[in-house]
Short mmCIF file of C-alpha atoms and ligand atoms in Angstrom, two decimals:
data_model
loop_
_atom_site.label_atom_id
_atom_site.label_comp_id
_atom_site.label_asym_id
_atom_site.label_seq_id
_atom_site.Cartn_x
_atom_site.Cartn_y
_atom_site.Cartn_z
CA UNK A 1 2.72 -17.45 -18.79
CA UNK A 2 1.49 -19.88 -16.15
CA UNK A 3 -0.01 -17.71 -13.44
CA UNK A 4 -1.13 -14.22 -12.45
CA UNK A 5 -1.34 -12.87 -8.90
CA UNK A 6 -3.80 -10.01 -8.43
CA UNK A 7 -3.40 -8.30 -5.07
CA UNK A 8 -6.19 -5.90 -4.17
CA UNK A 9 -4.87 -3.73 -1.35
CA UNK A 10 -6.89 -3.98 1.87
CA UNK A 11 -9.52 -6.22 0.21
CA UNK A 12 -10.66 -8.11 3.33
CA UNK A 13 -13.49 -6.58 5.34
CA UNK A 14 -16.17 -7.29 7.93
CA UNK A 15 -19.97 -7.17 7.50
CA UNK A 16 -21.30 -3.61 7.64
CA UNK A 17 -24.81 -2.35 8.43
CA UNK A 18 -24.83 0.01 5.40
CA UNK A 19 -24.54 -3.02 3.10
CA UNK A 20 -27.20 -5.12 4.85
CA UNK A 21 -24.59 -6.84 6.95
CA UNK A 22 -22.55 -7.90 3.98
CA UNK A 23 -18.91 -7.11 3.33
CA UNK A 24 -18.09 -4.85 0.35
CA UNK A 25 -16.80 -7.90 -1.56
CA UNK A 26 -19.97 -9.84 -0.76
CA UNK A 27 -22.26 -6.93 -1.66
CA UNK A 28 -20.51 -6.02 -4.92
CA UNK A 29 -22.22 -6.90 -8.20
CA UNK A 30 -19.43 -8.80 -9.96
CA UNK A 31 -20.59 -11.13 -12.73
CA UNK A 32 -17.06 -11.71 -14.02
CA UNK A 33 -15.58 -12.45 -10.62
CA UNK A 34 -18.52 -14.78 -9.94
CA UNK A 35 -17.75 -16.65 -13.17
CA UNK A 36 -14.14 -17.07 -12.04
CA UNK A 37 -15.18 -17.98 -8.48
CA UNK A 38 -17.42 -20.81 -9.68
CA UNK A 39 -14.35 -22.38 -11.26
CA UNK A 40 -11.98 -21.68 -8.37
CA UNK A 41 -10.81 -23.08 -5.08
CA UNK A 42 -11.01 -20.69 -2.16
CA UNK A 43 -9.26 -20.29 1.13
CA UNK A 44 -8.33 -17.66 3.66
CA UNK A 45 -4.90 -16.26 4.32
CA UNK A 46 -3.13 -14.72 7.26
CA UNK A 47 -0.70 -12.56 5.26
CA UNK A 48 2.02 -12.72 7.92
CA UNK A 49 0.64 -14.99 10.67
CA UNK A 50 -2.50 -15.36 12.74
CA UNK A 51 -3.12 -12.42 15.08
CA UNK A 52 -0.67 -10.11 13.26
CA UNK A 53 -1.86 -6.75 11.89
CA UNK A 54 0.26 -6.17 8.77
CA UNK A 55 1.33 -2.99 7.09
CA UNK A 56 1.37 -3.32 3.29
CA UNK A 57 5.14 -3.80 3.15
CA UNK A 58 5.08 -6.54 5.78
CA UNK A 59 2.29 -8.30 3.93
CA UNK A 60 3.89 -8.38 0.47
CA UNK A 61 7.30 -9.27 1.84
CA UNK A 62 5.71 -12.28 3.60
CA UNK A 63 3.48 -13.36 0.73
CA UNK A 64 6.59 -13.47 -1.48
CA UNK A 65 8.22 -15.80 1.02
CA UNK A 66 10.60 -13.50 2.91
CA UNK A 67 11.18 -13.04 6.64
CA UNK A 68 9.96 -9.68 7.90
CA UNK A 69 13.37 -8.94 9.34
CA UNK A 70 14.91 -8.97 5.84
CA UNK A 71 13.07 -5.82 4.76
CA UNK A 72 12.17 -2.28 5.69
CA UNK A 73 9.55 0.07 4.37
CA UNK A 74 11.85 3.08 4.07
CA UNK A 75 14.30 1.17 1.88
CA UNK A 76 11.55 -0.22 -0.39
CA UNK A 77 10.02 3.24 -0.81
CA UNK A 78 13.41 4.79 -1.54
CA UNK A 79 14.05 2.17 -4.23
CA UNK A 80 10.60 2.88 -5.67
CA UNK A 81 11.38 6.61 -5.69
CA UNK A 82 14.61 5.92 -7.61
CA UNK A 83 16.89 7.22 -4.88
CA UNK A 84 20.41 5.83 -4.98
CA UNK A 85 21.43 4.72 -1.51
CA UNK A 86 24.68 3.52 -0.09
CA UNK A 87 24.93 1.19 2.88
CA UNK A 88 24.21 2.97 6.14
CA UNK A 89 22.00 5.65 4.58
CA UNK A 90 18.85 5.83 6.63
CA UNK A 91 15.64 5.69 4.56
CA UNK A 92 12.22 6.55 5.98
CA UNK A 93 8.67 6.65 4.64
CA UNK A 94 7.11 10.06 5.20
CA UNK A 95 3.56 11.44 5.11
CA UNK A 96 2.65 15.10 4.93
CA UNK A 97 0.23 15.59 7.82
CA UNK A 98 -1.74 18.33 9.55
CA UNK A 99 -1.22 19.32 13.18
CA UNK A 100 -2.65 22.26 15.14
CA UNK A 101 0.73 23.51 16.40
CA UNK A 102 3.87 21.92 17.84
CA UNK A 103 3.08 23.09 21.37
CA UNK A 104 -0.26 21.28 21.60
CA UNK A 105 0.92 18.65 19.12
CA UNK A 106 -2.53 17.43 18.16
CA UNK A 107 -2.62 15.48 14.92
CA UNK A 108 -5.61 16.77 12.96
CA UNK A 109 -5.08 14.49 9.96
CA UNK A 110 -2.34 11.94 9.35
CA UNK A 111 -2.40 12.56 5.56
CA UNK A 112 -3.26 16.27 5.31
CA UNK A 113 -6.80 15.35 4.36
CA UNK A 114 -5.48 13.23 1.43
CA UNK A 115 -5.96 16.35 -0.71
CA UNK A 116 -2.33 17.38 -1.21
CA UNK A 117 -1.44 17.31 -4.89
CA UNK A 118 1.88 15.93 -6.09
CA UNK A 119 2.73 19.42 -7.43
CA UNK A 120 2.06 21.06 -4.04
CA UNK A 121 4.18 18.38 -2.36
CA UNK A 122 7.01 19.09 -4.82
CA UNK A 123 6.99 22.80 -3.97
CA UNK A 124 6.97 22.08 -0.24
CA UNK A 125 9.75 19.55 -0.68
CA UNK A 126 11.95 22.14 -2.32
CA UNK A 127 11.42 24.35 0.70
CA UNK A 128 12.27 21.50 3.06
CA UNK A 129 15.44 20.64 1.17
CA UNK A 130 16.70 24.24 1.16
CA UNK A 131 15.49 25.62 4.50
CA UNK A 132 16.10 22.80 6.94
CA UNK A 133 19.60 22.64 8.39
CA UNK A 134 20.86 19.34 9.77
CA UNK A 135 24.21 18.08 11.00
CA UNK A 136 23.98 15.29 8.34
CA UNK A 137 23.20 15.58 4.63
CA UNK A 138 19.67 14.61 3.74
CA UNK A 139 17.26 14.50 0.85
CA UNK A 140 13.52 14.61 1.01
CA UNK A 141 11.73 13.31 -2.09
CA UNK A 142 7.96 13.49 -2.47
CA UNK A 143 6.40 10.62 -4.46
CA UNK A 144 2.61 10.56 -4.96
CA UNK A 145 0.33 13.13 -3.25
CA UNK A 146 0.96 13.16 0.53
CA UNK A 147 3.63 10.44 0.35
CA UNK A 148 7.38 10.87 0.35
CA UNK A 149 10.76 9.45 1.32
CA UNK A 150 13.41 10.95 3.60
CA UNK A 151 17.01 9.79 3.31
CA UNK A 152 19.66 10.86 5.80
CA UNK A 153 23.19 10.11 4.65
CA UNK A 154 25.88 8.13 6.32
CA UNK A 155 26.40 5.50 9.00
CA UNK A 156 23.19 5.78 11.00
CA UNK A 157 21.08 3.32 13.00
CA UNK A 158 17.58 2.15 12.09
CA UNK A 159 16.73 1.02 15.59
CA UNK A 160 14.65 4.09 16.27
CA UNK A 161 10.96 4.64 16.83
CA UNK A 162 8.61 6.41 14.44
CA UNK A 163 6.91 9.69 15.32
CA UNK A 164 3.77 8.06 13.88
CA UNK A 165 3.09 5.21 16.23
CA UNK A 166 -0.01 3.16 15.56
CA UNK A 167 -1.50 2.27 18.89
CA UNK A 168 -3.30 -1.04 19.15
CA UNK A 169 -5.37 -1.87 22.19
CA UNK A 170 -6.37 -5.53 22.49
CA UNK A 171 -5.82 -5.96 18.75
CA UNK A 172 -7.87 -2.89 17.82
CA UNK A 173 -6.44 0.21 16.23
CA UNK A 174 -6.54 3.36 18.33
CA UNK A 175 -5.70 6.43 16.33
CA UNK A 176 -2.65 8.46 17.29
CA UNK A 177 -3.70 11.86 18.49
CA UNK A 178 -0.40 13.53 19.44
CA UNK A 179 2.90 13.98 17.67
CA UNK A 180 5.91 12.45 19.37
CA UNK A 181 9.65 12.54 18.89
CA UNK A 182 11.81 9.69 17.67
CA UNK A 183 13.47 7.59 20.30
CA UNK A 184 16.37 5.18 20.27
CA UNK A 185 15.13 1.61 20.69
CA UNK A 186 18.41 0.32 22.15
CA UNK A 187 21.33 1.55 24.25
CA UNK A 188 23.65 2.12 21.28
CA UNK A 189 25.11 5.58 21.00
CA UNK A 190 24.43 5.60 17.26
CA UNK A 191 20.71 4.99 17.75
CA UNK A 192 20.53 7.96 20.11
CA UNK A 193 22.57 10.03 17.64
CA UNK A 194 20.18 9.06 14.82
CA UNK A 195 17.08 9.88 16.87
CA UNK A 196 18.62 13.28 17.68
CA UNK A 197 19.19 14.07 13.99
CA UNK A 198 15.61 13.20 13.06
CA UNK A 199 14.32 15.24 15.97
CA UNK A 200 16.47 18.18 14.79
CA UNK A 201 14.62 17.81 11.50
CA UNK A 202 11.20 17.55 13.15
CA UNK A 203 11.58 20.68 15.30
CA UNK A 204 12.19 22.77 12.18
CA UNK A 205 9.51 21.34 9.94
CA UNK A 206 6.42 23.17 11.21
CA UNK A 207 8.02 26.61 10.83
CA UNK A 208 9.12 25.82 7.30
CA UNK A 209 5.74 24.48 6.18
CA UNK A 210 2.93 26.11 8.13
CA UNK A 211 3.07 29.64 6.69
CA UNK A 212 4.24 28.59 3.23
CA UNK A 213 2.13 30.10 0.40
CA UNK A 214 1.07 26.60 -0.66
CA UNK A 215 -0.51 26.12 2.73
CA UNK A 216 -1.96 29.64 2.87
CA UNK A 217 -3.63 28.86 -0.45
CA UNK A 218 -4.92 25.57 0.89
CA UNK A 219 -6.42 27.28 3.92
CA UNK A 220 -8.19 29.75 1.65
CA UNK A 221 -9.73 26.83 -0.22
CA UNK A 222 -10.84 25.29 3.07
CA UNK A 223 -8.22 22.53 2.83
CA UNK A 224 -5.97 21.28 5.62
CA UNK A 225 -2.44 22.70 5.58
CA UNK A 226 0.35 20.15 5.04
CA UNK A 227 2.34 21.51 7.98
CA UNK A 228 4.02 18.48 9.51
CA UNK A 229 5.69 15.21 8.56
CA UNK A 230 5.03 11.80 10.04
CA UNK A 231 7.85 9.36 9.54
CA UNK A 232 8.13 5.59 9.88
CA UNK A 233 9.71 2.46 8.44
CA UNK A 234 13.36 3.28 9.20
CA UNK A 235 15.84 1.12 7.28
CA UNK A 236 19.59 1.16 6.69
CA UNK A 237 20.09 -2.11 4.78
CA UNK A 238 19.02 -2.70 1.20
CA UNK A 239 16.56 -5.58 1.72
CA UNK A 240 17.77 -9.02 0.67
CA UNK A 241 14.65 -10.42 -0.90
CA UNK A 242 13.99 -13.67 -2.75
CA UNK A 243 14.50 -13.15 -6.45
CA UNK A 244 11.59 -13.52 -8.88
CA UNK A 245 13.31 -13.28 -12.26
CA UNK A 246 10.57 -15.10 -14.15
CA UNK A 247 7.97 -12.59 -13.02
CA UNK A 248 6.61 -9.46 -14.64
CA UNK A 249 4.61 -6.84 -12.74
CA UNK A 250 2.27 -3.87 -12.97
CA UNK A 251 2.83 -1.65 -9.93
CA UNK A 252 2.40 2.09 -9.41
CA UNK A 253 2.88 2.97 -5.74
CA UNK A 254 6.49 3.65 -4.68
CA UNK A 255 6.47 0.85 -2.13
CA UNK A 256 5.35 -1.76 -4.64
CA UNK A 257 7.63 -0.44 -7.38
CA UNK A 258 10.58 -0.65 -5.01
CA UNK A 259 9.59 -4.13 -3.93
CA UNK A 260 9.16 -5.46 -7.48
CA UNK A 261 12.50 -3.95 -8.54
CA UNK A 262 14.35 -5.45 -5.58
CA UNK A 263 12.78 -8.85 -6.37
CA UNK A 264 14.25 -8.67 -9.86
CA UNK A 265 10.86 -8.57 -11.58
CA UNK A 266 10.17 -6.81 -14.84
CA UNK A 267 8.38 -3.61 -13.83
CA UNK A 268 5.61 -2.00 -15.87
CA UNK A 269 3.90 1.08 -14.49
CA UNK A 270 1.87 4.16 -15.42
CA UNK A 271 1.75 7.73 -14.29
CA UNK A 272 -0.92 8.34 -11.69
CA UNK A 273 -3.61 10.82 -12.79
CA UNK A 274 -3.30 14.27 -11.25
CA UNK A 275 -5.49 15.16 -8.29
CA UNK A 276 -7.73 17.94 -9.60
CA UNK A 277 -9.86 19.83 -7.11
CA UNK A 278 -10.73 18.39 -3.77
CA UNK A 279 -12.62 15.28 -4.84
CA UNK A 280 -10.16 12.59 -3.83
CA UNK A 281 -12.48 9.74 -4.78
CA UNK A 282 -12.86 11.06 -8.32
CA UNK A 283 -9.08 10.85 -8.57
CA UNK A 284 -9.09 7.35 -7.07
CA UNK A 285 -11.66 6.03 -9.56
CA UNK A 286 -9.64 7.56 -12.38
CA UNK A 287 -6.49 5.94 -11.01
CA UNK A 288 -8.26 2.62 -10.58
CA UNK A 289 -9.48 2.51 -14.18
CA UNK A 290 -6.03 3.43 -15.40
CA UNK A 291 -4.51 0.70 -13.20
CA UNK A 292 -6.87 -1.94 -14.63
CA UNK A 293 -6.11 -0.87 -18.18
CA UNK A 294 -2.37 -0.76 -17.52
CA UNK A 295 -2.59 -4.29 -16.07
CA UNK A 296 -4.23 -5.59 -19.23
CA UNK A 297 -1.60 -3.84 -21.34
CA UNK A 298 1.18 -5.33 -19.22
CA UNK A 299 -0.24 -8.85 -19.56
CA UNK A 300 -0.63 -8.57 -23.33
CA UNK A 301 2.88 -7.17 -23.70
CA UNK A 302 4.75 -9.57 -21.43
CA UNK A 303 2.86 -12.89 -21.19
CA UNK A 304 5.01 -14.60 -23.79
CA UNK A 305 8.24 -13.75 -21.99
CA UNK A 306 7.45 -14.34 -18.33
CA UNK A 307 6.07 -17.26 -16.32
CA UNK A 308 4.14 -15.23 -13.78
CA UNK A 309 2.69 -11.76 -13.34
CA UNK A 310 2.08 -9.65 -10.23
CA UNK A 311 -0.61 -6.97 -10.35
CA UNK A 312 -1.02 -4.65 -7.38
CA UNK A 313 -4.14 -2.47 -7.15
CA UNK A 314 -3.88 0.19 -4.45
CA UNK A 315 -7.24 2.01 -4.41
CA UNK A 316 -9.33 -0.62 -2.57
CA UNK A 317 -7.43 0.04 0.67
CA UNK A 318 -8.47 3.68 0.97
CA UNK A 319 -12.26 3.44 1.48
CA UNK A 320 -11.50 0.99 4.28
CA UNK A 321 -9.41 3.67 6.03
CA UNK A 322 -12.17 6.24 5.40
CA UNK A 323 -15.08 3.99 6.44
CA UNK A 324 -16.69 4.21 2.99
CA UNK A 325 -18.15 0.74 2.33
CA UNK A 326 -20.16 1.86 -0.73
CA UNK A 327 -17.03 3.20 -2.40
CA UNK A 328 -15.12 0.01 -1.61
CA UNK A 329 -17.92 -2.05 -3.12
CA UNK A 330 -17.98 0.19 -6.19
CA UNK A 331 -14.24 -0.10 -6.68
CA UNK A 332 -14.52 -3.89 -6.68
CA UNK A 333 -17.23 -3.52 -9.34
CA UNK A 334 -14.94 -1.33 -11.48
CA UNK A 335 -12.18 -3.95 -11.28
CA UNK A 336 -14.73 -6.60 -12.24
CA UNK A 337 -15.90 -4.70 -15.29
CA UNK A 338 -12.44 -4.06 -16.68
CA UNK A 339 -9.78 -6.40 -15.32
CA UNK A 340 -11.71 -9.52 -14.32
CA UNK A 341 -13.68 -9.43 -17.56
CA UNK A 342 -10.42 -9.48 -19.49
CA UNK A 343 -8.92 -12.17 -17.26
CA UNK A 344 -11.70 -14.68 -17.96
CA UNK A 345 -10.76 -14.84 -21.65
CA UNK A 346 -7.06 -14.36 -21.12
CA UNK A 347 -6.74 -17.10 -18.51
CA UNK A 348 -9.01 -19.57 -20.27
CA UNK A 349 -7.45 -19.18 -23.72
CA UNK A 350 -3.87 -19.39 -22.46
CA UNK A 351 -4.48 -21.90 -19.66
CA UNK A 352 -3.25 -19.46 -17.02
CA UNK A 353 -3.91 -19.87 -13.30
CA UNK A 354 -5.06 -16.89 -11.23
CA UNK A 355 -4.73 -15.92 -7.60
CA UNK A 356 -7.01 -13.07 -6.51
CA UNK A 357 -6.52 -11.90 -2.94
CA UNK A 358 -5.62 -8.94 -0.73
CA UNK A 359 -2.45 -7.99 1.11
CA UNK A 360 -4.41 -7.56 4.38
CA UNK A 361 -7.87 -6.65 5.60
CA UNK A 362 -8.83 -2.98 6.02
CA UNK A 363 -12.32 -3.24 7.53
CA UNK A 364 -14.39 -0.08 6.98
CA UNK A 365 -15.73 -0.07 10.49
CA UNK A 366 -12.23 -0.20 12.00
CA UNK A 367 -10.81 2.43 9.58
CA UNK A 368 -7.51 0.59 9.82
CA UNK A 369 -5.73 -2.64 8.90
CA UNK A 370 -6.73 -5.61 11.01
CA UNK A 371 -5.55 -9.13 11.78
CA UNK A 372 -8.57 -10.64 9.97
CA UNK A 373 -7.58 -13.15 7.30
CA UNK A 374 -7.99 -12.18 3.64
CA UNK A 375 -10.04 -14.24 1.18
CA UNK A 376 -8.06 -16.10 -1.49
CA UNK A 377 -9.38 -17.26 -4.85
CA UNK A 378 -7.40 -19.72 -6.97
CA UNK A 379 -8.66 -20.18 -10.52
CA UNK A 380 -7.45 -23.15 -12.49
CA UNK A 381 -9.02 -25.19 -15.27
CA UNK A 382 -8.77 -28.32 -13.12
CA UNK A 383 -11.16 -27.05 -10.46
CA UNK A 384 -14.49 -28.84 -10.07
CA UNK A 385 -17.19 -26.21 -10.78
CA UNK A 386 -19.48 -25.08 -7.96
CA UNK A 387 -21.81 -22.17 -7.26
CA UNK A 388 -20.14 -20.30 -4.41
CA UNK A 389 -19.26 -16.66 -4.93
CA UNK A 390 -16.02 -15.12 -3.72
CA UNK A 391 -16.34 -13.50 -0.32
CA UNK A 392 -14.86 -13.69 3.17
CA UNK A 393 -17.38 -16.25 4.44
CA UNK A 394 -17.07 -18.70 1.54
CA UNK A 395 -13.31 -18.28 1.61
CA UNK A 396 -13.18 -19.33 5.26
CA UNK A 397 -14.99 -22.56 4.37
CA UNK A 398 -13.06 -23.06 1.14
CA UNK A 399 -11.14 -26.13 0.00
CA UNK A 400 -7.74 -24.41 0.30
CA UNK A 401 -8.25 -24.00 4.05
CA UNK A 402 -6.22 -21.58 6.16
CA UNK A 403 -2.94 -20.44 4.64
CA UNK A 404 -0.08 -18.33 5.97
CA UNK A 405 1.20 -15.75 3.49
CA UNK A 406 4.58 -17.43 3.07
CA UNK A 407 2.88 -20.72 2.02
CA UNK A 408 0.50 -19.25 -0.56
CA UNK A 409 2.62 -19.91 -3.64
CA UNK A 410 3.56 -23.42 -2.48
CA UNK A 411 -0.08 -24.22 -1.89
CA UNK A 412 -1.09 -23.42 -5.47
CA UNK A 413 2.14 -24.30 -7.26
CA UNK A 414 3.36 -20.81 -8.23
CA UNK A 415 7.15 -20.83 -8.63
CA UNK A 416 9.86 -18.17 -8.44
ZN1 ZN B 501 -1.89 -2.69 1.87
ZN1 ZN B 502 -3.84 0.78 4.33
#
């Protein structure tokens, strides 16, 4: 093995008052990461391009050297969920959400409070698949917690809008407050036809879900009902991505699993711990520790057979969305204690280069992804040692300079 890429989802942040005007990465106590940083070059990366606010799929597709146009979120998620698609099948990423009622259409929470368990989602999915009647065949498959994939069969268009439109005003995220219907984004008859089918689906969904025993139970526990679906990332073509045959990976979210599979990587994964009770962060810390341990296991198992490894860690994105800077800082400390500690020895002994970065910034105070560049660390034994720690500020002044996502691997000599 020659190199390992560690992508911490939503790593980049902005200084926050709660952390004495430091970013979570800057404030975190990370002796192992500091050790690596002192032997690394740093830089900052615009995952797609300057001024662009990336979704996770857009970011990874770009960092791995592909044009955005060659991919779609729905297709990647469907691949990750092991759904077999034929050309023309429309795949969409879906979130269970909470609304007040379809008449007012106010979105109370875009992820049903993030407290929906995978088991609850599976029961609701069964209901959706049996009760909803559409003029085209469809399958709804839940993946992890509030996440799922919707596939509608046969010859449709993907040039349609989402019913979950992120509104940006002068580059800043403005949360969607109202549900909307899908619209055709061109004059083609098929796009209108497709939008109509999805809207047929959407008008039935609230009645199927709202009074379901799963949701009645949730209300009794003081939890938000999962009574609506937000859909996005329409795709009809299996993405044609650059192939990374010499790479191995440790990925566990459907999007990243789908992406790694379509890139031809070896895929190692683990089963996400079950959400018990309502403490989402307890579940996230559990998942994070498991992810770090699974990454170490993957590296030990595959480093003799592959040139490069891709590790994707999801948890760090979520405290950014929830404006929880302490939790984001703590998560970085957990990764330091387990994964970075291991990587020091592993990389030094085997002369392996490391890239540590994020797929995009998710600043706590914005509660959303932003166009801010992400810090990049590149560890190699040839680096001249220095004393700078790894954070957004030092990365901006780093020797690697400003990088666009598609040039990252070229810049540090990682190959396909
Ligand atoms: Zn992301
Ligand atoms: Zn995010």
